[in-house]
Short mmCIF file of C-alpha atoms in Angstrom, two decimals:
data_model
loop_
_atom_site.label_atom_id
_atom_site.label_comp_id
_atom_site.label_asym_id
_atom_site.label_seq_id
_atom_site.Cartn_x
_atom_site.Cartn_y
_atom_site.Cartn_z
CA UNK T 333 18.29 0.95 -5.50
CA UNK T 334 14.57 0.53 -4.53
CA UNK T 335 14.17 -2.35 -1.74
CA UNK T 336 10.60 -3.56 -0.39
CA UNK T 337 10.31 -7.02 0.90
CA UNK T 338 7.14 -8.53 2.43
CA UNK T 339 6.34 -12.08 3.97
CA UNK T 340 3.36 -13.59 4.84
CA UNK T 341 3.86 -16.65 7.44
CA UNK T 342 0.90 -18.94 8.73
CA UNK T 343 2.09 -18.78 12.54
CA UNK T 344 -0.84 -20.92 13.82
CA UNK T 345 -4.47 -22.19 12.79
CA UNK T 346 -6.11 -18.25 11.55
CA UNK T 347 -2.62 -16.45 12.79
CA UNK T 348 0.35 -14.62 10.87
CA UNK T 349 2.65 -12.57 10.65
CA UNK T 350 3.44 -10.05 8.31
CA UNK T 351 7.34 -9.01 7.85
CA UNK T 352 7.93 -5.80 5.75
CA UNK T 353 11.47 -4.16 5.41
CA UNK T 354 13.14 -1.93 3.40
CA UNK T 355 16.72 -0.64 3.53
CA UNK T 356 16.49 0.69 6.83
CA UNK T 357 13.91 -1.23 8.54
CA UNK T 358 11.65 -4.05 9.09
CA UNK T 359 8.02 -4.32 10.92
CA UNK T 360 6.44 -7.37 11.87
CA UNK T 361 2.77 -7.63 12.48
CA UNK T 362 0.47 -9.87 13.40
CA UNK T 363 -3.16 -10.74 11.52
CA UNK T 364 -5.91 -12.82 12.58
CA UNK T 365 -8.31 -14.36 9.75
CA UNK T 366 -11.72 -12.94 12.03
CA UNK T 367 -11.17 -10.29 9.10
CA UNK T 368 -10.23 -10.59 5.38
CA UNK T 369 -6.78 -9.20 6.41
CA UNK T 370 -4.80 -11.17 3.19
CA UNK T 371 -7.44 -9.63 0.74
CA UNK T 372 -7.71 -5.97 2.25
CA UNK T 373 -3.83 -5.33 1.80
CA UNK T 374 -4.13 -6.89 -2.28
CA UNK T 375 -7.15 -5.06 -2.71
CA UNK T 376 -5.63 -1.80 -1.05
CA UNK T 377 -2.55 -2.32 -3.59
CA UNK T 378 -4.69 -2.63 -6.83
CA UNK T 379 -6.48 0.60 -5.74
CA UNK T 380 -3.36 2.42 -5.97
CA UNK T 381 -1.90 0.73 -9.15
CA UNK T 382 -5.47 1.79 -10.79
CA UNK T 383 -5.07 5.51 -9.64
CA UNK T 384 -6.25 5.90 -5.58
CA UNK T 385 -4.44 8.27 -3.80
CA UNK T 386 -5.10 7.32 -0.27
CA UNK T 387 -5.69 3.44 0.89
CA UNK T 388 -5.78 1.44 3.47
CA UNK T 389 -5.94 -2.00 4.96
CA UNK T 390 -6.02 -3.39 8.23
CA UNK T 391 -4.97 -6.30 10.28
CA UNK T 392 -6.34 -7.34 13.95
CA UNK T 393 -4.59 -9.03 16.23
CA UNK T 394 -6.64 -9.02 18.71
CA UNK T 395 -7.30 -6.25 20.26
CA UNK T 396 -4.27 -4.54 18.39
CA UNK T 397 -4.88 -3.58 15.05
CA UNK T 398 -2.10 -2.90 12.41
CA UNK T 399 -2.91 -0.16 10.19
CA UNK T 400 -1.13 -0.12 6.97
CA UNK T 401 -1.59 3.53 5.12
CA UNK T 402 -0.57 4.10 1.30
CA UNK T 403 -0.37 7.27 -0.26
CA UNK T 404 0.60 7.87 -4.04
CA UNK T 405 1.58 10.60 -5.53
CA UNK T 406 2.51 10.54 -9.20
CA UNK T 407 4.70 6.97 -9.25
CA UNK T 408 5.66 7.52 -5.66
CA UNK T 409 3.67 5.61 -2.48
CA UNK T 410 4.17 6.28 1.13
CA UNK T 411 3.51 3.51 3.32
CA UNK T 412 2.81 4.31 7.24
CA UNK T 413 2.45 1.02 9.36
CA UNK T 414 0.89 1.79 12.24
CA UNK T 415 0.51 0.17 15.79
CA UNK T 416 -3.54 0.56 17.54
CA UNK T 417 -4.88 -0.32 20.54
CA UNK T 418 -8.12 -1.00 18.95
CA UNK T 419 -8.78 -1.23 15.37
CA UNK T 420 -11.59 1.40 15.76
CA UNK T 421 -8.71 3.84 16.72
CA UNK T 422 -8.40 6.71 14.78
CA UNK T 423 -4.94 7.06 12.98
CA UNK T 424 -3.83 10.09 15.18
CA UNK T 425 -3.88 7.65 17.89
CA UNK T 426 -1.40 4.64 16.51
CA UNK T 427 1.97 4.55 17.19
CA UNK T 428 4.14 4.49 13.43
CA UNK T 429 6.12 1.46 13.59
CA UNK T 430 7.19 1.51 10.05
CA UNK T 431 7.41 3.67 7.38
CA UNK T 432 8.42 3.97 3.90
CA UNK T 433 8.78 5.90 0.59
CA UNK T 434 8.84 3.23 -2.62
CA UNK T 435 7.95 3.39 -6.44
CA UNK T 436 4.47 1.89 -7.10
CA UNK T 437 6.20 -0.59 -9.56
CA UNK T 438 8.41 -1.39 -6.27
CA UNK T 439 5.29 -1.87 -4.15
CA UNK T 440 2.95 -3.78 -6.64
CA UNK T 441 5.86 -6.68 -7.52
CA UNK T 442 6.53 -6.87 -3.50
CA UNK T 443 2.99 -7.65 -2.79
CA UNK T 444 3.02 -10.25 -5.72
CA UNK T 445 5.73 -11.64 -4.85
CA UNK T 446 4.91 -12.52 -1.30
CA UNK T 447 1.53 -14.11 -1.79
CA UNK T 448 2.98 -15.93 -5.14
CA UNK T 449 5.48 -17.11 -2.69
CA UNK T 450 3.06 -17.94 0.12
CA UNK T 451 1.53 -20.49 -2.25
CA UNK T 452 4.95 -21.74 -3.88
CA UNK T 453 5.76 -22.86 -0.01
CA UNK T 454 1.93 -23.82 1.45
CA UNK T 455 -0.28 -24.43 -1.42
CA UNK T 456 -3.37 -23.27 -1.52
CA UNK T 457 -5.37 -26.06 -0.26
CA UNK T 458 -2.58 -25.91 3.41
CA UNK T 459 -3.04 -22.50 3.55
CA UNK T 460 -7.06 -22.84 3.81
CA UNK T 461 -6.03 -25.48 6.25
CA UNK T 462 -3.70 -23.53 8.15
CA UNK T 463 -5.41 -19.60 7.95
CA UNK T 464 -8.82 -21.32 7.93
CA UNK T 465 -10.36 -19.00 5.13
CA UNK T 466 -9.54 -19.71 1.14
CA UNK T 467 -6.27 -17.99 -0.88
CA UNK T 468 -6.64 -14.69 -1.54
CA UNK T 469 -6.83 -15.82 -5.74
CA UNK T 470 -8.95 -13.03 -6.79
CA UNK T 471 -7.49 -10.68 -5.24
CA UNK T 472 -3.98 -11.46 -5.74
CA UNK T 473 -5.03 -11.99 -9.77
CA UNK T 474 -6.59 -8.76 -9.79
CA UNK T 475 -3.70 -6.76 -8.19
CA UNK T 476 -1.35 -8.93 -11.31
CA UNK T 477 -3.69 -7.50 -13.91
CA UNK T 478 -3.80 -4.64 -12.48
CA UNK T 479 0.23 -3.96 -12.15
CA UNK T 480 0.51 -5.74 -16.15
CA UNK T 481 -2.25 -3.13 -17.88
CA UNK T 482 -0.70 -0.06 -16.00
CA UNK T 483 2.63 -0.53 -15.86
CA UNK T 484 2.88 0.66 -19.33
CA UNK T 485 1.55 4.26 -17.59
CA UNK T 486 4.53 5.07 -15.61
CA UNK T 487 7.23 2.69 -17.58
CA UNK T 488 8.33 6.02 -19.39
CA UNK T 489 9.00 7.95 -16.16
CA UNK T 490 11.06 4.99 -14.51
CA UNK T 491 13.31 2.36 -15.30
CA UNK T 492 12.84 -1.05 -12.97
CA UNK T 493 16.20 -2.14 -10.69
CA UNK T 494 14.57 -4.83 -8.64
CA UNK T 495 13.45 -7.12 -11.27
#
């Protein structure tokens, strides 16, 4: 049974963390808002639902960077989470904290999920308050419509078991 779980949590005025886990384990990251972390990783999803092969997104912490790296193939995505001293870093020089093989469809609805329930528990007026920058909204609408008009692509090669 495909597992992916992701949680966004406003530790302190333009701080969070990011908890990811699967079946066997579970990252936590930090981001900073002095970059559009929130919108990179939605944006970084869509790109894949639409077709991408390769993405990426990027949090900083400040001087760490978190360096989340998605790779499809057919309906399949690696994810690499990896650990930088500076976000300039190239990749061959992070640390792999986390990794992860998922179905798209597994991906997309974890990603949804997390920012649908980020404003279920802050709102998006408390999260401005609290990150300091809007809701991701476009993004996260744009990654729905994305994952609705393409689903239909791969729904013939695979049935969903985490509704």
């Amino acid at each position: 049974m495909a597992h992916l779980r992701l949680a966004w949590v406003l530790s302190g005025r333009g701080w969070a963390e990011c908890i990811v886990s699967d079946h066997q384990a579970e990252a936590e990251v930090t981001a900073s808002c002095i970059t559009t972390a929130p919108e990179d990783l939605l944006a970084a999803v869509t790109r894949l639902i639409v077709g991408e092969t390769e993405c990426r997104a990027q949090f900083e912490a400040e001087p760490t960077a978190f360096r989340w790296i998605f790779y499809r193939e057919g309906t399949d995505v690696w994810i690499r989470l990896l650990e930088l001293a500076r976000g300039s870093d190239h990749d061959n020089r992070g640390t792999e904290i986390w990794s992860t093989q998922q179905n798209i469809d597994v991906v997309a609805r974890a990603v949804i999920r997390c920012f649908d329930e980020v404003t279920r528990e802050y709102g998006e007026s408390a999260y401005r308050g609290k990150w300091g920058e809007h809701f991701p909204r476009i993004e996260l609408e744009a990654l729905r419509t994305a994952w609705h008009e393409h689903r239909g692509d791969w729904a013939a090669l695979w049935t969903p078991s985490d509704p």
